[in-house]
Amino acid sequence: MPEARAARAGAVNPQTEYIFDRFGIELPEFISDLVPKVEYFLPGPARTVRADTPLWSALALLGEGGGRLCPS
């Protein structure tokens, strides 16, 4: 899964830190809040349209960006 990334939710114990240091591997990113956020799933800034935009125009914009979701 190329979109997956390593992360950790807490402090690293000394044994784990030793192994990462020993092999020259950077510790995974620390995420203090594991509640899913939109920013974790969007590859860039959100594309938006005005409320009065015709549905066909909104769907065309969605298709251009390779999107899969159109919230209401």
XYZ file of C-alpha atoms in Angstrom:
72
model
C 0.000 0.000 0.000
C 2.001 3.002 -1.198
C -0.263 5.446 0.637
C 0.424 3.784 4.019
C 2.987 5.311 6.341
C 4.550 4.277 9.611
C 3.433 6.115 12.726
C 3.420 5.681 16.467
C 0.933 6.729 19.121
C 3.203 6.962 22.148
C 6.704 7.180 23.527
C 9.369 4.756 22.349
C 10.884 2.455 24.960
C 14.679 2.241 25.263
C 14.903 -1.148 23.544
C 12.995 0.047 20.488
C 15.000 3.262 20.337
C 18.227 1.231 20.482
C 17.173 -0.945 17.524
C 16.213 2.062 15.404
C 19.493 3.818 16.270
C 21.541 0.655 15.686
C 20.231 0.263 12.130
C 20.109 3.988 11.358
C 16.350 4.063 10.890
C 14.333 7.159 11.706
C 11.626 6.677 14.305
C 8.084 6.653 12.901
C 6.150 9.900 13.029
C 4.435 10.565 16.355
C 0.686 11.155 16.068
C -0.829 12.279 19.336
C -4.427 12.078 18.134
C -5.407 8.958 16.221
C -8.878 10.187 15.325
C -8.959 10.089 11.490
C -8.710 13.492 9.884
C -9.456 14.561 6.332
C -5.854 15.698 5.850
C -4.661 12.092 6.280
C -6.672 11.001 3.253
C -6.553 13.930 0.843
C -3.456 14.164 -1.355
C -3.711 17.974 -1.465
C -6.013 20.827 -0.620
C -9.730 20.100 -0.789
C -11.459 21.147 -3.987
C -14.648 23.027 -3.281
C -17.507 24.550 -5.243
C -20.096 27.146 -4.359
C -23.539 25.995 -3.219
C -25.110 27.309 -6.445
C -22.727 25.374 -8.736
C -24.645 23.060 -11.098
C -24.283 19.381 -10.217
C -22.793 18.542 -13.637
C -20.077 21.157 -13.146
C -19.268 19.818 -9.679
C -19.091 16.248 -11.004
C -16.832 17.351 -13.861
C -14.477 19.008 -11.374
C -14.539 15.863 -9.251
C -13.618 13.744 -12.290
C -10.739 16.037 -13.295
C -9.057 15.589 -9.939
C -9.550 11.827 -9.817
C -11.785 12.264 -6.792
C -14.163 9.668 -5.440
C -16.248 11.670 -3.006
C -18.656 14.561 -3.244
C -19.960 15.522 0.218
C -23.295 17.244 0.395
